[in-house]
Amino acid sequence: MNAPLPSYDADLRDKVLAWCVRRGRDTWSPADEAGFQAWLAGSSDRREAWAEWEARWKALDGIPAEAIAALRSRLALDKARHAAGAAAPAWAARRRLVPVLASVALAVVAGGSALLAWSHWQAQPVYAQVFASARGQQVEARLPDGSQLRLDTATRLEVTYYRQRREVKLIDGQALFSVQPDAARPFQVLAGPVGVTVVGTRFSVRYTPGIAGASGVRVAVEQGQVRVARLDAGDYESADAVHLTAGQEVQADARGVLSPAAPVASDDIAPWRRNRVSFVNTPLDQALAELGRYGSTQLVVRDPGVAQLRLSGTFDPRDVQTLRRVLPMALPVRLTATSEGQAEIVPAR
């Protein structure tokens, strides 16, 4: 006889599994354990769910060694591909550790093929697509549920829809999301160390890990509400999560540590839609790197002092000639031609 499904909901099951995976890592610390115990003490449902899944987890010891070896080999291959930055095949890019382990654990306890087939069916994508924009290009796309994407220059993301959730992985760049409401299938954007969860809204997400000084994540909401949390937080309802409403933004550093929610003007939410890039007291080298995402500026900085000069203003990244005229007026610099056909920014003196 097949064992029954857990009595608690899928959301709590996913959180329990996430904690289970984290506790098995070598990086698990006393502080992490304290956070887990605090979460566990938060409700009797959590304690019962954890006890049940702990018992189920022990059943994994009964899986044949060759099956465990095959699972580990698959996961290691996925990890190696992502670490190398290679384009993983669709089945690898969509695989996640928790759903795989959940399916295995359920199959072992159930002792029957029906439950395994059900878990496998639930974990299979119903839609998967990669979207990318070239340097200097913006791309708009409509998803099967009517949600819309707008990608800024040099942006790449992967969209995967499952039966119970919609997921977007922002690899690099920035995008604007207009999400169709669907309470049965939450929409989540994964950007580096941060996850953004919504039901229906319009918001922008930026994640540019290759730009020094701007390698964190920025989320700004134009309509509706979103919840932003670190992906390794284990519980999206934890105190670390930040809830944003229209006209608010939050930023995260490269580790996913979130700033408090802050107000943001509507014009400053995805201004790239109007071909605007704004800087406020931004180091010159960082500003040039940002403008370089849209196309070559043919400007170089070799002097460390010049690189750290602070630039403020709004620019059209397509208009390089205006940028060249403005720089000597905005900063104590001048431009000199180089033998490579570029212009070096040097001190005015």
Coordinates of C-alpha atoms in Angstrom, one line a residue:
M1 CA 0.0 0.0 0.0
N2 CA 1.3 3.4 -0.9
A3 CA 2.1 5.8 2.0
P4 CA -0.1 9.0 2.1
L5 CA 1.2 12.4 1.1
P6 CA 2.3 14.7 3.9
S7 CA -0.7 16.4 5.6
Y8 CA 0.9 19.8 5.6
D9 CA 1.0 22.1 2.5
A10 CA 3.5 22.2 -0.3
D11 CA 4.9 25.6 0.8
L12 CA 5.8 24.2 4.3
R13 CA 7.2 21.1 2.7
D14 CA 9.5 23.1 0.5
K15 CA 10.8 25.1 3.5
V16 CA 11.5 22.0 5.5
L17 CA 13.4 20.5 2.6
A18 CA 15.4 23.7 2.1
W19 CA 16.4 23.6 5.8
C20 CA 17.3 20.0 5.5
V21 CA 19.6 20.7 2.5
R22 CA 21.3 23.7 4.2
R23 CA 21.9 21.7 7.4
G24 CA 23.9 19.2 5.4
R25 CA 26.3 21.7 4.1
D26 CA 29.9 22.0 5.4
T27 CA 29.3 25.8 5.9
W28 CA 26.5 25.3 8.4
S29 CA 27.4 27.4 11.5
P30 CA 26.2 27.7 15.1
A31 CA 24.4 30.9 14.0
D32 CA 22.7 29.0 11.2
E33 CA 21.6 26.3 13.7
A34 CA 20.2 29.0 16.0
G35 CA 18.2 30.5 13.2
F36 CA 16.9 27.1 12.3
Q37 CA 15.8 26.4 15.9
A38 CA 14.1 29.8 16.1
W39 CA 12.2 28.9 12.9
L40 CA 11.3 25.5 14.2
A41 CA 10.0 27.0 17.5
G42 CA 7.7 29.3 15.5
S43 CA 4.8 26.9 15.2
S44 CA 3.8 23.3 16.0
D45 CA 3.1 22.7 12.3
R46 CA 6.8 23.3 11.6
R47 CA 7.9 21.0 14.3
E48 CA 5.6 18.2 13.1
A49 CA 6.6 18.7 9.5
W50 CA 10.3 18.6 10.4
A51 CA 9.8 15.4 12.5
E52 CA 7.9 13.7 9.7
W53 CA 10.5 14.7 7.0
E54 CA 13.4 13.7 9.3
A55 CA 11.9 10.2 9.5
R56 CA 11.4 10.2 5.7
W57 CA 15.0 11.4 5.2
K58 CA 16.4 8.5 7.1
A59 CA 14.6 6.2 4.6
L60 CA 17.1 7.4 2.0
D61 CA 19.6 5.1 3.6
G62 CA 17.7 2.3 1.9
I63 CA 18.3 3.6 -1.6
P64 CA 20.8 1.4 -3.6
A65 CA 24.3 2.8 -3.7
E66 CA 24.3 2.9 -7.5
A67 CA 21.1 5.1 -7.5
I68 CA 22.7 7.6 -5.0
A69 CA 25.9 7.6 -7.1
A70 CA 23.9 8.4 -10.3
L71 CA 22.1 11.2 -8.5
R72 CA 25.3 12.7 -7.2
S73 CA 27.0 12.4 -10.6
R74 CA 24.1 14.3 -12.2
L75 CA 24.2 17.1 -9.6
A76 CA 28.0 17.4 -9.8
L77 CA 27.8 17.7 -13.6
D78 CA 25.2 20.5 -13.3
K79 CA 27.3 22.3 -10.7
A80 CA 30.4 22.0 -12.9
R81 CA 28.6 23.4 -15.9
H82 CA 27.3 26.4 -14.1
A83 CA 30.6 27.1 -12.4
A84 CA 32.3 27.0 -15.8
G85 CA 29.7 29.4 -17.2
A86 CA 28.9 26.9 -20.0
A87 CA 25.4 26.7 -21.5
A88 CA 23.9 23.8 -19.7
P89 CA 21.3 21.7 -21.6
A90 CA 17.7 22.4 -20.8
W91 CA 17.2 19.5 -18.5
A92 CA 20.2 20.5 -16.4
A93 CA 19.4 24.1 -16.2
R94 CA 15.9 23.3 -14.9
R95 CA 16.9 20.8 -12.3
R96 CA 16.9 21.9 -8.7
L97 CA 18.3 19.9 -5.8
V98 CA 15.3 20.2 -3.5
P99 CA 12.7 18.9 -6.0
V100 CA 15.0 16.0 -6.9
L101 CA 15.5 15.0 -3.3
A102 CA 11.8 15.4 -2.5
S103 CA 10.9 13.1 -5.3
V104 CA 13.4 10.5 -4.1
A105 CA 12.3 10.7 -0.5
L106 CA 8.7 10.4 -1.4
A107 CA 9.3 7.5 -3.7
V108 CA 11.3 5.5 -1.0
V109 CA 8.6 6.0 1.7
A110 CA 5.7 5.3 -0.6
G111 CA 7.2 2.1 -1.9
G112 CA 5.1 2.5 -5.1
S113 CA 5.5 3.9 -8.6
A114 CA 2.3 6.0 -8.5
L115 CA 3.7 8.5 -6.0
L116 CA 7.1 8.7 -7.8
A117 CA 5.3 9.4 -11.1
W118 CA 3.2 12.1 -9.4
S119 CA 6.3 13.8 -8.0
H120 CA 8.1 13.6 -11.3
W121 CA 5.1 15.0 -13.1
Q122 CA 4.8 17.9 -10.8
A123 CA 8.5 18.8 -11.2
Q124 CA 8.5 18.7 -15.0
P125 CA 8.5 22.2 -16.8
V126 CA 5.5 23.0 -19.0
Y127 CA 7.4 25.9 -20.7
A128 CA 11.0 26.8 -20.9
Q129 CA 12.7 29.6 -22.9
V130 CA 15.9 31.6 -22.9
F131 CA 15.7 35.3 -23.7
A132 CA 18.8 37.5 -24.4
S133 CA 19.5 41.0 -25.8
A134 CA 22.6 42.0 -27.5
R135 CA 24.8 45.0 -26.6
G136 CA 22.9 48.2 -27.3
Q137 CA 19.6 46.3 -27.9
Q138 CA 16.4 46.1 -25.9
V139 CA 14.0 43.1 -26.3
E140 CA 10.3 42.7 -25.4
A141 CA 8.7 39.3 -25.0
R142 CA 5.2 38.0 -24.1
L143 CA 5.0 34.8 -22.0
P144 CA 2.3 32.1 -22.4
D145 CA 0.3 33.4 -19.4
G146 CA 0.2 37.0 -20.8
S147 CA 3.1 38.2 -18.6
Q148 CA 5.5 40.5 -20.4
L149 CA 9.2 41.0 -20.2
R150 CA 11.4 43.9 -21.3
L151 CA 15.1 43.2 -21.4
D152 CA 17.7 46.0 -21.3
T153 CA 20.9 45.8 -23.2
A154 CA 23.3 42.9 -22.7
T155 CA 20.7 40.9 -20.6
R156 CA 20.2 37.2 -20.4
L157 CA 17.5 35.3 -18.5
E158 CA 15.9 31.9 -18.4
V159 CA 12.1 31.4 -18.0
T160 CA 10.7 28.1 -16.7
Y161 CA 7.0 27.5 -15.9
Y162 CA 6.0 24.6 -13.8
R163 CA 2.5 23.5 -12.9
Q164 CA 2.6 25.1 -9.5
R165 CA 5.0 28.1 -10.0
R166 CA 6.6 30.4 -12.6
E167 CA 10.4 31.0 -12.4
V168 CA 12.8 33.4 -14.1
K169 CA 16.5 33.2 -13.6
L170 CA 18.2 36.5 -14.3
I171 CA 21.8 35.6 -15.4
D172 CA 23.0 39.1 -16.1
G173 CA 21.6 42.5 -16.9
Q174 CA 18.3 44.1 -16.0
A175 CA 14.7 43.6 -17.0
L176 CA 11.2 44.9 -16.4
F177 CA 8.5 42.4 -15.5
S178 CA 4.7 42.9 -16.0
V179 CA 3.2 39.8 -14.3
Q180 CA -0.3 38.4 -14.9
P181 CA -1.9 37.5 -11.5
D182 CA -2.2 33.8 -10.8
A183 CA -2.5 32.9 -7.1
A184 CA -2.1 29.2 -7.8
R185 CA 1.3 29.8 -9.5
P186 CA 3.4 32.5 -7.9
F187 CA 6.0 34.2 -10.1
Q188 CA 9.6 34.2 -8.8
V189 CA 12.7 36.0 -10.2
L190 CA 16.0 34.5 -9.1
A191 CA 18.9 37.1 -9.3
G192 CA 22.2 35.9 -7.9
P193 CA 21.7 35.6 -4.1
V194 CA 18.2 37.0 -4.1
G195 CA 14.7 35.8 -4.9
V196 CA 11.8 38.1 -5.7
T197 CA 8.3 36.5 -5.3
V198 CA 5.1 38.1 -6.6
V199 CA 1.6 37.1 -7.7
G200 CA 0.8 40.0 -10.1
T201 CA 2.6 43.3 -10.5
R202 CA 5.1 45.4 -12.5
F203 CA 8.7 45.7 -11.2
S204 CA 12.3 45.8 -12.3
V205 CA 15.2 43.7 -11.3
R206 CA 18.9 44.5 -11.9
Y207 CA 21.8 42.1 -11.4
T208 CA 25.1 42.9 -13.1
P209 CA 27.8 40.8 -11.3
G210 CA 30.5 41.8 -13.8
I211 CA 30.4 45.5 -12.9
A212 CA 32.6 46.5 -10.0
G213 CA 30.7 48.6 -7.5
A214 CA 27.3 47.4 -9.0
S215 CA 27.5 43.7 -8.5
G216 CA 24.5 43.5 -6.2
V217 CA 20.8 43.3 -6.9
R218 CA 18.3 46.2 -7.2
V219 CA 14.5 45.6 -7.1
A220 CA 12.1 48.5 -7.7
V221 CA 8.3 48.1 -7.8
E222 CA 6.1 50.2 -10.1
Q223 CA 2.8 48.5 -9.4
G224 CA 1.6 45.9 -6.9
Q225 CA 3.7 44.2 -4.2
V226 CA 6.7 41.9 -4.1
R227 CA 8.6 40.0 -1.4
V228 CA 12.4 40.0 -1.6
A229 CA 14.6 37.6 0.4
R230 CA 18.0 35.9 0.3
L231 CA 17.8 32.6 -1.5
D232 CA 19.5 30.7 1.3
A233 CA 17.3 32.2 4.0
G234 CA 15.3 29.0 4.3
D235 CA 12.0 30.9 5.0
Y236 CA 10.7 33.6 2.8
E237 CA 8.5 34.9 5.7
S238 CA 11.6 35.4 7.9
A239 CA 12.5 38.8 9.4
D240 CA 15.2 39.1 6.7
A241 CA 12.6 39.3 3.9
V242 CA 11.7 42.8 2.7
H243 CA 8.1 43.5 1.4
L244 CA 7.9 46.2 -1.2
T245 CA 4.9 48.1 -2.5
A246 CA 4.6 50.5 -5.4
G247 CA 7.1 53.3 -5.3
Q248 CA 9.6 51.4 -3.2
E249 CA 13.0 49.8 -3.9
V250 CA 15.5 47.6 -2.1
Q251 CA 19.1 46.8 -2.9
A252 CA 21.2 43.8 -1.9
D253 CA 25.0 43.3 -1.9
A254 CA 26.8 40.4 -3.6
R255 CA 26.0 38.2 -0.6
G256 CA 22.3 38.9 -0.6
V257 CA 22.3 41.2 2.4
L258 CA 19.3 43.5 1.9
S259 CA 19.0 47.2 2.6
P260 CA 15.8 48.6 4.2
A261 CA 13.0 49.5 1.7
A262 CA 13.4 53.0 0.4
P263 CA 11.2 55.3 -1.7
V264 CA 11.9 55.5 -5.4
A265 CA 10.5 58.0 -8.0
S266 CA 8.6 56.5 -10.8
D267 CA 11.0 58.0 -13.3
D268 CA 13.8 56.1 -11.7
I269 CA 12.2 52.7 -12.1
A270 CA 13.8 51.2 -15.2
P271 CA 14.8 54.5 -16.7
W272 CA 16.6 52.6 -19.5
R273 CA 13.2 52.1 -21.1
R274 CA 13.5 55.8 -22.1
N275 CA 17.2 55.4 -23.0
R276 CA 18.3 57.2 -19.9
V277 CA 21.2 56.2 -17.5
S278 CA 21.5 58.3 -14.4
F279 CA 24.5 58.6 -12.0
V280 CA 24.6 60.2 -8.6
N281 CA 28.1 60.7 -7.2
T282 CA 29.3 57.6 -9.1
P283 CA 33.0 56.8 -9.6
L284 CA 33.9 57.6 -13.2
D285 CA 35.2 54.2 -14.0
Q286 CA 32.0 52.6 -12.7
A287 CA 29.9 55.0 -14.8
L288 CA 32.0 54.2 -17.9
A289 CA 31.5 50.5 -17.3
E290 CA 27.7 51.0 -17.1
L291 CA 27.6 53.0 -20.3
G292 CA 29.8 50.4 -21.9
R293 CA 27.0 47.9 -21.5
Y294 CA 25.1 49.8 -24.2
G295 CA 28.0 50.1 -26.7
S296 CA 31.6 51.2 -26.9
T297 CA 32.3 54.7 -25.6
Q298 CA 35.9 54.6 -27.0
L299 CA 36.9 56.2 -23.7
V300 CA 39.7 54.9 -21.5
V301 CA 40.9 55.8 -18.0
R302 CA 44.4 54.8 -16.8
D303 CA 44.9 57.4 -14.0
P304 CA 43.6 55.9 -10.7
G305 CA 42.8 59.4 -9.5
V306 CA 40.7 60.2 -12.5
A307 CA 38.9 56.8 -12.2
Q308 CA 37.7 57.8 -8.8
L309 CA 36.3 61.2 -9.8
R310 CA 32.6 61.4 -9.0
L311 CA 30.1 61.8 -11.8
S312 CA 26.5 62.9 -11.5
G313 CA 24.0 63.4 -14.3
T314 CA 21.6 61.7 -16.8
F315 CA 22.9 60.5 -20.1
D316 CA 21.6 58.9 -23.3
P317 CA 23.9 55.8 -23.6
R318 CA 23.5 55.9 -27.4
D319 CA 24.9 59.5 -27.6
V320 CA 28.6 59.1 -27.2
Q321 CA 29.5 62.5 -28.7
T322 CA 27.5 64.4 -26.1
L323 CA 29.2 62.4 -23.4
R324 CA 32.6 63.4 -24.7
R325 CA 31.6 67.1 -24.8
V326 CA 30.1 67.0 -21.3
L327 CA 32.8 65.2 -19.4
P328 CA 35.4 68.1 -19.4
M329 CA 32.6 70.5 -18.2
A330 CA 31.4 68.2 -15.5
L331 CA 34.8 67.1 -14.2
P332 CA 38.3 68.5 -14.0
V333 CA 39.5 66.4 -17.0
R334 CA 40.3 66.6 -20.7
L335 CA 40.3 64.1 -23.5
T336 CA 43.5 63.2 -25.5
A337 CA 43.6 61.0 -28.5
T338 CA 45.4 57.6 -28.3
S339 CA 47.2 55.7 -31.0
E340 CA 44.4 53.1 -30.8
G341 CA 41.8 55.6 -32.0
Q342 CA 40.3 56.0 -28.5
A343 CA 40.2 59.0 -26.2
E344 CA 42.0 58.9 -22.8
I345 CA 40.5 60.8 -20.0
V346 CA 43.3 62.6 -18.1
P347 CA 43.5 65.3 -15.5
A348 CA 42.8 68.8 -16.8
R349 CA 46.1 70.2 -15.6

